[in-house]
């Protein structure tokens, strides 16, 4: 059973389903500093709705940093400072009027390191829906939890122990639990920071299936170190290097005919 | 030879041994460190260890055993008929020790030669006068038996000390020679040093454990002694606390219930004050305060924790008591008779415990990984939702532990009670009445002229024992809770 919010969201999206893809997120001249280090410089990028965008680049180049800008998670780091303009649906998210709490409900995130709460598996998934009042009854909530766990490709493994602590799961199971937790709140934008880094090929395939399914309605950004994965799931790819956005374009173009030498070298494994 | 000289000589020997052992090992390897089994310093250390450890062990054992042995010998040599009327052998022995000490002082100050001291006779000299002249006061005239025993005592001591010097230095030299002989490139010096370090650590741990066991045993034996003199049912179930002041017993009523009630009541008020305030302060400091605010407020709160409890006691007596009295006393609501009351002590004790609760909880909340908070915030939870639903549950076992620790401190607190709650043992529900606690009563039972064999004094051990069991129970409960939640969360 679907919740009110989802129904509304689907109705809205359904109307524009076949229209041209519009810009969901636009970043202009974004700079991020951690204290004195300039971690991200001059990033200009437009992310389209109902599209999977992959961020690739060597370790430490600022992929996670940029991802965290998009739902203002950098606010929680004391030394971090963000400059420039980031708009979602035409609204500047760093505006004083914007409530970061509402923003984060709309822009969900799967973190690089799995971080299940020290609660039961059920409560981990139900956490977001409860906070946002997405369920009208206990049965409603049960359904949301089951649906989210199924989408996270972990339902079969945990359906008999929903009351066991989420922190007792294996690393890969925790990662899928966190994916399920993020989709349970039905965000419009989903930011996934290396969601398959600890997963076996079967679970990876299921998560990629999920990403493909979610693409129908949502905007997805995925950070990955696997070139094959980027090529498989994304339509657009952004290549970062040393805090700069090197190249951004159609995944096909980037992987077959990149215009930058650094991109070519990275994709073919010559550095990074 | 005085003990400190022996210690210094052994230490010097150890230093020499270190240098020589190191050099010998190096020489055996032809100066090539790579050929040695261990680093050169380990060879030096192993010689130093062999020089010091055994000789110091012998020294310590000797220093403990010698007085006991000599005391027994001297006491055995005093004929029973020499013990004066109305005196005991024990009293006489303390005279003997005092005279012997006096003679030692006289010799060291040059007022007597050592031959004089050994041959002096009470028949010909007034020993008390001669010792008095150099500032050693004796309570009574020195009889011939005491003087002879004292001289015997000194002679034995001198021999004992001589043997001690010889044996200790001999052991040190033997260890030195043995270890130096072994100091060769193939010798596993590092293993020796590691083993020694392990034994030293084990020694420290066992001293801590053994003293605890000793204290508990002494509590148990004295408590058993008390229950021989006083019925345990009257102690545990008696509702009146009225020790007689004659100190001879007989008419005392030593009921434990009013004291326990006072303890629990005051602790309860103290916790009711300190837990919410301390916990909220901790949450503010760790979750909301800016780093600047934190770096300023946290040390300030920790200063509060350093205030001695007697100062809090004064504060209770002179400030809080009168303040409460002016509101709840005869001038106001009329519930309170005097400034000393359960409420006064409870409030002040609560204030004392605030920094305790807050700084422990603050550490525990800080230990919750940032990733937990990120996870919650990332799902669109507000700051306070994150704190309530993720941070506090994760920190709960630690916080419960902190609260139980605070409770055992409240139960054991004495000074604030003595000054703030009064001394009357009472069973009452009115928090504005004076009451007293177990600890305060232990103090009052043991101060003043009491005979330590009477039930009035021994009851202190029974009270201490009960208190110990209560706090032990609390600590075990705290551990149990922490474990239980650990299992669930990790
Ligand atoms: N909290 C922080 N404080 C200070 N510097 C940080 C912080 N987080 C990241 N950085 C710095 O910012 C730079 C970019 O880090 P970021 O985490 O965005 O890299 P990344 O591209 O996600 O790398 P990876 O692929 O290894 O996850 C790094 O040089 C890192 O040292
Ligand atoms: Mg990263």
CSV table of C-alpha atoms in Angstrom, one decimal, chain A residues 24-236:
chain,number,residue,atom,x,y,z
A,24,UNK,CA,16.9,19.0,-11.0
A,25,UNK,CA,20.1,20.2,-9.4
A,26,UNK,CA,22.3,22.9,-10.6
A,27,UNK,CA,25.6,23.8,-9.0
A,28,UNK,CA,27.5,27.0,-9.9
A,29,UNK,CA,31.0,27.9,-8.9
A,30,UNK,CA,31.0,25.6,-5.8
A,31,UNK,CA,34.0,25.9,-3.5
A,32,UNK,CA,34.5,23.8,-0.4
A,33,UNK,CA,37.2,24.4,2.3
A,34,UNK,CA,38.1,22.2,5.2
A,35,UNK,CA,39.8,24.8,7.4
A,36,UNK,CA,42.6,26.0,5.1
A,37,UNK,CA,42.5,23.2,2.6
A,38,UNK,CA,40.6,23.9,-0.5
A,39,UNK,CA,39.0,20.5,-1.1
A,40,UNK,CA,36.7,21.4,-4.0
A,41,UNK,CA,37.1,24.2,-6.5
A,42,UNK,CA,34.9,25.8,-9.2
A,43,UNK,CA,32.5,23.0,-9.7
A,44,UNK,CA,29.7,23.8,-12.2
A,45,UNK,CA,27.3,21.0,-13.0
A,46,UNK,CA,23.7,20.4,-13.9
A,47,UNK,CA,22.2,17.1,-12.8
A,48,UNK,CA,19.0,16.1,-14.6
A,49,UNK,CA,15.9,14.6,-13.0
A,50,UNK,CA,15.1,10.9,-13.5
A,51,UNK,CA,18.7,10.3,-14.4
A,52,UNK,CA,21.5,8.3,-12.8
A,53,UNK,CA,24.7,10.4,-12.6
A,54,UNK,CA,27.9,8.7,-11.7
A,55,UNK,CA,30.8,10.4,-10.0
A,56,UNK,CA,34.1,8.9,-10.6
A,57,UNK,CA,37.7,9.9,-9.8
A,58,UNK,CA,40.7,8.8,-7.7
A,59,UNK,CA,40.5,8.6,-4.0
A,60,UNK,CA,40.5,11.9,-2.1
A,61,UNK,CA,39.5,13.9,-5.1
A,62,UNK,CA,36.3,15.3,-3.5
A,63,UNK,CA,33.5,13.1,-4.7
A,64,UNK,CA,32.0,12.6,-1.2
A,65,UNK,CA,32.6,16.2,-0.4
A,66,UNK,CA,30.5,17.3,-3.4
A,67,UNK,CA,27.8,14.8,-2.6
A,68,UNK,CA,27.6,16.0,0.9
A,69,UNK,CA,27.1,19.6,-0.4
A,70,UNK,CA,23.9,18.5,-2.1
A,71,UNK,CA,22.1,17.7,1.1
A,72,UNK,CA,24.0,20.1,3.3
A,73,UNK,CA,25.6,17.3,5.4
A,74,UNK,CA,28.8,19.5,5.4
A,75,UNK,CA,26.9,21.7,7.9
A,76,UNK,CA,27.7,19.1,10.6
A,77,UNK,CA,31.5,19.4,10.0
A,78,UNK,CA,32.7,22.4,12.0
A,79,UNK,CA,35.7,23.2,9.8
A,80,UNK,CA,33.8,22.8,6.5
A,81,UNK,CA,32.8,25.9,4.5
A,82,UNK,CA,30.8,25.9,1.3
A,83,UNK,CA,30.7,28.7,-1.2
A,84,UNK,CA,28.9,29.2,-4.5
A,85,UNK,CA,25.4,28.4,-5.5
A,86,UNK,CA,23.5,25.1,-5.5
A,87,UNK,CA,19.9,25.0,-6.6
A,88,UNK,CA,17.5,22.1,-6.4
A,89,UNK,CA,14.2,22.7,-8.3
A,90,UNK,CA,15.4,26.3,-8.8
A,91,UNK,CA,15.7,26.9,-5.1
A,92,UNK,CA,19.0,27.9,-3.6
A,93,UNK,CA,19.5,25.3,-0.8
A,94,UNK,CA,22.1,27.4,1.0
A,95,UNK,CA,19.6,30.2,1.4
A,96,UNK,CA,18.9,31.4,5.0
A,97,UNK,CA,15.2,30.5,4.5
A,98,UNK,CA,15.8,26.9,3.7
A,99,UNK,CA,15.4,24.4,6.5
A,100,UNK,CA,18.2,21.8,6.1
A,101,UNK,CA,15.9,19.2,7.8
A,102,UNK,CA,13.3,19.5,5.1
A,103,UNK,CA,16.0,19.5,2.4
A,104,UNK,CA,17.4,16.2,3.8
A,105,UNK,CA,14.0,14.6,3.8
A,106,UNK,CA,13.9,15.4,0.1
A,107,UNK,CA,17.5,14.5,-0.7
A,108,UNK,CA,18.3,11.1,0.9
A,109,UNK,CA,21.8,9.8,1.3
A,110,UNK,CA,23.5,6.4,1.6
A,111,UNK,CA,26.8,7.0,3.3
A,112,UNK,CA,30.2,5.7,2.3
A,113,UNK,CA,30.6,3.8,5.5
A,114,UNK,CA,27.5,1.8,6.6
A,115,UNK,CA,26.1,3.4,9.7
A,116,UNK,CA,23.1,1.4,11.0
A,117,UNK,CA,21.6,2.7,14.2
A,118,UNK,CA,22.1,0.7,17.4
A,119,UNK,CA,18.4,-0.4,17.0
A,120,UNK,CA,16.6,-3.4,15.6
A,121,UNK,CA,16.5,-3.9,11.9
A,122,UNK,CA,12.9,-3.0,11.8
A,123,UNK,CA,13.4,0.2,13.8
A,124,UNK,CA,16.3,1.2,11.5
A,125,UNK,CA,14.1,1.1,8.5
A,126,UNK,CA,11.1,2.6,10.3
A,127,UNK,CA,13.1,5.5,11.6
A,128,UNK,CA,12.6,7.8,8.7
A,129,UNK,CA,9.0,7.0,8.0
A,130,UNK,CA,8.2,7.5,11.7
A,131,UNK,CA,9.9,10.9,11.8
A,132,UNK,CA,8.1,12.1,8.8
A,133,UNK,CA,4.8,10.5,9.7
A,134,UNK,CA,4.6,8.5,6.5
A,135,UNK,CA,2.6,5.6,8.0
A,136,UNK,CA,-1.0,5.9,9.2
A,137,UNK,CA,-1.0,2.6,11.1
A,138,UNK,CA,1.2,-0.2,12.3
A,139,UNK,CA,0.2,-2.3,9.3
A,140,UNK,CA,1.1,0.6,7.1
A,141,UNK,CA,4.5,0.8,8.7
A,142,UNK,CA,5.1,-2.9,8.4
A,143,UNK,CA,4.4,-2.7,4.7
A,144,UNK,CA,6.8,0.3,4.2
A,145,UNK,CA,9.5,-1.6,6.0
A,146,UNK,CA,9.0,-4.8,4.0
A,147,UNK,CA,9.0,-2.9,0.7
A,148,UNK,CA,12.1,-1.0,1.6
A,149,UNK,CA,14.0,-4.2,2.7
A,150,UNK,CA,12.9,-5.9,-0.5
A,151,UNK,CA,14.2,-3.0,-2.6
A,152,UNK,CA,17.5,-3.1,-0.6
A,153,UNK,CA,17.8,-6.8,-1.7
A,154,UNK,CA,18.1,-7.9,2.0
A,155,UNK,CA,14.5,-8.9,2.8
A,156,UNK,CA,15.1,-12.7,2.4
A,157,UNK,CA,18.1,-12.5,4.7
A,158,UNK,CA,16.5,-10.6,7.6
A,159,UNK,CA,12.8,-11.3,7.4
A,160,UNK,CA,13.0,-13.8,10.3
A,161,UNK,CA,15.0,-11.6,12.6
A,162,UNK,CA,13.5,-8.1,12.2
A,163,UNK,CA,14.0,-7.5,15.9
A,164,UNK,CA,17.7,-8.4,15.9
A,165,UNK,CA,20.1,-5.4,16.2
A,166,UNK,CA,21.0,-3.8,12.8
A,167,UNK,CA,24.6,-3.5,14.1
A,168,UNK,CA,24.8,-7.3,14.3
A,169,UNK,CA,24.7,-7.7,10.5
A,170,UNK,CA,27.7,-8.3,8.3
A,171,UNK,CA,29.3,-5.3,6.6
A,172,UNK,CA,27.6,-6.0,3.2
A,173,UNK,CA,24.2,-6.6,4.9
A,174,UNK,CA,24.7,-3.3,6.8
A,175,UNK,CA,25.3,-1.5,3.5
A,176,UNK,CA,22.1,-2.9,2.0
A,177,UNK,CA,20.2,-2.1,5.3
A,178,UNK,CA,21.4,1.5,4.9
A,179,UNK,CA,20.2,1.6,1.3
A,180,UNK,CA,16.8,0.3,2.3
A,181,UNK,CA,16.7,2.8,5.1
A,182,UNK,CA,17.4,5.6,2.7
A,183,UNK,CA,14.7,4.5,0.2
A,184,UNK,CA,12.1,4.0,2.9
A,185,UNK,CA,11.6,7.7,3.2
A,186,UNK,CA,10.9,8.0,-0.6
A,187,UNK,CA,13.3,10.9,-1.3
A,188,UNK,CA,13.2,12.7,-4.6
A,189,UNK,CA,16.9,12.7,-4.9
A,190,UNK,CA,19.1,9.8,-3.7
A,191,UNK,CA,22.8,10.3,-3.1
A,192,UNK,CA,24.7,7.0,-2.9
A,193,UNK,CA,28.3,7.1,-1.8
A,194,UNK,CA,29.9,3.8,-3.0
A,195,UNK,CA,26.8,1.8,-2.1
A,196,UNK,CA,28.2,-1.5,-3.4
A,197,UNK,CA,31.8,-1.3,-2.1
A,198,UNK,CA,31.3,-4.3,0.3
A,199,UNK,CA,28.8,-6.3,-1.8
A,200,UNK,CA,29.2,-9.5,-3.7
A,201,UNK,CA,28.3,-9.6,-7.4
A,202,UNK,CA,24.8,-11.0,-6.8
A,203,UNK,CA,23.9,-8.3,-4.3
A,204,UNK,CA,25.5,-5.7,-6.5
A,205,UNK,CA,23.4,-6.8,-9.4
A,206,UNK,CA,20.3,-6.4,-7.2
A,207,UNK,CA,21.2,-3.0,-6.0
A,208,UNK,CA,21.9,-1.9,-9.6
A,209,UNK,CA,18.4,-3.2,-10.5
A,210,UNK,CA,17.0,-1.1,-7.7
A,211,UNK,CA,18.9,1.9,-9.1
A,212,UNK,CA,17.4,1.3,-12.5
A,213,UNK,CA,13.9,1.0,-11.0
A,214,UNK,CA,14.3,4.1,-8.9
A,215,UNK,CA,15.4,6.1,-11.9
A,216,UNK,CA,11.9,6.1,-13.3
A,217,UNK,CA,10.9,8.5,-10.6
A,218,UNK,CA,13.9,9.9,-8.9
A,219,UNK,CA,17.2,11.6,-9.5
A,220,UNK,CA,20.1,9.5,-8.5
A,221,UNK,CA,23.8,10.3,-7.9
A,222,UNK,CA,26.1,7.5,-7.3
A,223,UNK,CA,29.8,7.6,-6.4
A,224,UNK,CA,31.7,4.5,-7.6
A,225,UNK,CA,35.2,3.2,-8.0
A,226,UNK,CA,34.0,0.6,-10.5
A,227,UNK,CA,34.1,1.8,-14.1
A,228,UNK,CA,31.9,-1.1,-15.2
A,229,UNK,CA,29.3,-0.1,-12.7
A,230,UNK,CA,29.4,3.5,-13.8
A,231,UNK,CA,29.0,2.3,-17.4
A,232,UNK,CA,26.2,-0.1,-16.5
A,233,UNK,CA,23.9,2.1,-14.3
A,234,UNK,CA,24.6,5.7,-15.2
A,235,UNK,CA,23.5,7.9,-18.1
A,236,UNK,CA,25.7,10.8,-17.2
